[in-house]
PDB file of C-alpha atoms in Angstrom:
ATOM      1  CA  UNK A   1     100.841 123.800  96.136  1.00  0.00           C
ATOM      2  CA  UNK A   2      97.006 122.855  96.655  1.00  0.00           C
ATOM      3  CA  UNK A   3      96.291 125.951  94.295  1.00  0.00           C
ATOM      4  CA  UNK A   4      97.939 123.875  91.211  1.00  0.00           C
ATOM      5  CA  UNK A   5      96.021 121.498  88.669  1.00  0.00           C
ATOM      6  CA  UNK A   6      97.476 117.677  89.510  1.00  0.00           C
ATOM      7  CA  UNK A   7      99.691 118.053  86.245  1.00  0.00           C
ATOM      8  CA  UNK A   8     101.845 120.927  87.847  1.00  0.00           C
ATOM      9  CA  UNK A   9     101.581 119.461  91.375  1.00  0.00           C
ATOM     10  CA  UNK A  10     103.048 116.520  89.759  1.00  0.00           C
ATOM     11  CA  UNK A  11     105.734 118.826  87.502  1.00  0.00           C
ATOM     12  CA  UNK A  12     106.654 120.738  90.553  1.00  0.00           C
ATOM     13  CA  UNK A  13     107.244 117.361  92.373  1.00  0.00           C
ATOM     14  CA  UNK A  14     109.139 115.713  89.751  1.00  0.00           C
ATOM     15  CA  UNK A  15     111.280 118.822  89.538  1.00  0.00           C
ATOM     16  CA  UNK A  16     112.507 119.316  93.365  1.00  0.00           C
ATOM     17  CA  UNK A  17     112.606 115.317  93.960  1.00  0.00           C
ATOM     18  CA  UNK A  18     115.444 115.554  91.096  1.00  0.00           C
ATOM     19  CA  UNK A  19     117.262 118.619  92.342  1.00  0.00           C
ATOM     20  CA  UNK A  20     117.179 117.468  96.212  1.00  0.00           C
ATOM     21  CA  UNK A  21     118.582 113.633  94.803  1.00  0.00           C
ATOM     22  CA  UNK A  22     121.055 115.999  92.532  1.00  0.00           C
ATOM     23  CA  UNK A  23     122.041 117.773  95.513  1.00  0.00           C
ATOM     24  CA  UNK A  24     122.723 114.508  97.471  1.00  0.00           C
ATOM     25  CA  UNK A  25     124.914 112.611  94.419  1.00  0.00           C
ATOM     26  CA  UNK A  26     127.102 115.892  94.371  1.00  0.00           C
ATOM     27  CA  UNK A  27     127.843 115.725  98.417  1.00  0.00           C
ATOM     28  CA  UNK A  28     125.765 118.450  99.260  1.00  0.00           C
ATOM     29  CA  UNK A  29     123.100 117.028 101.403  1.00  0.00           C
ATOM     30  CA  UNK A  30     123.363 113.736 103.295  1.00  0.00           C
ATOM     31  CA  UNK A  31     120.839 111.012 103.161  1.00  0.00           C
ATOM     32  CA  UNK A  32     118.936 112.007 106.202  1.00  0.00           C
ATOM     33  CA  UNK A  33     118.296 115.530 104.718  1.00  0.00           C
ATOM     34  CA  UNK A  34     117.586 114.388 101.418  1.00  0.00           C
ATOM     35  CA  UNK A  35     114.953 111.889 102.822  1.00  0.00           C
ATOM     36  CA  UNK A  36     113.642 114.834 105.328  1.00  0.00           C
ATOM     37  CA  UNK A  37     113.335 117.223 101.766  1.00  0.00           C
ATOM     38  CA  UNK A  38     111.673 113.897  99.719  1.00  0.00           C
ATOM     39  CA  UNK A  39     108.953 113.218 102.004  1.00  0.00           C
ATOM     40  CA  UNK A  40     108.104 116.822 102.272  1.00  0.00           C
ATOM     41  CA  UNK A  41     107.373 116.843  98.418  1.00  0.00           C
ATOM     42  CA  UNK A  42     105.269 113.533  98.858  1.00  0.00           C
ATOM     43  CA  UNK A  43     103.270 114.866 101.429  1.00  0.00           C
ATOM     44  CA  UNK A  44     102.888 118.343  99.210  1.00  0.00           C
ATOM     45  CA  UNK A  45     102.009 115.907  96.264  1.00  0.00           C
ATOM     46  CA  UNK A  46      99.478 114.034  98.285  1.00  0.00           C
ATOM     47  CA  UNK A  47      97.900 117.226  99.856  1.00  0.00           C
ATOM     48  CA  UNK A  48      97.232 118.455  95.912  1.00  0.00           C
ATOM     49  CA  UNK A  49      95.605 114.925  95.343  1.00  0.00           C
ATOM     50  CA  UNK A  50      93.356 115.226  98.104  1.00  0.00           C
ATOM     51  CA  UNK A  51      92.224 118.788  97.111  1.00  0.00           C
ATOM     52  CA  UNK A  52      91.675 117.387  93.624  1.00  0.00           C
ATOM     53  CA  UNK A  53      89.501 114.737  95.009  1.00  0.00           C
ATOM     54  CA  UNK A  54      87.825 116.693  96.811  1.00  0.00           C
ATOM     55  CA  UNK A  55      86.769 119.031  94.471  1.00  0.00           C
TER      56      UNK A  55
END
């Protein structure tokens, strides 16, 4: 992701944090999974905030 502008690091966020909380609402991933998934994306967001920065 640290290859995207902050708009589509921020789309591409936006998008999987509401298909992983989708997922868990239908049944299909419990909490601890869907909190393992979330924090991925934060920490992919933050990565592509740093590499902004630090451009």
């Amino acid at each position: 992701m640290s290859d995207e502008t902050i708009e589509a690091a921020v789309e591409h966020f936006l998008d999987e944090t509401e298909s992983s909380l989708d997922s868990y609402e239908q049944g299909y991933a419990d909490a601890d999974a869907t909190l393992t998934v979330l924090r991925t994306h934060i920490d992919e967001l933050a990565a592509a905030v740093d590499d902004e920065r630090s451009e």
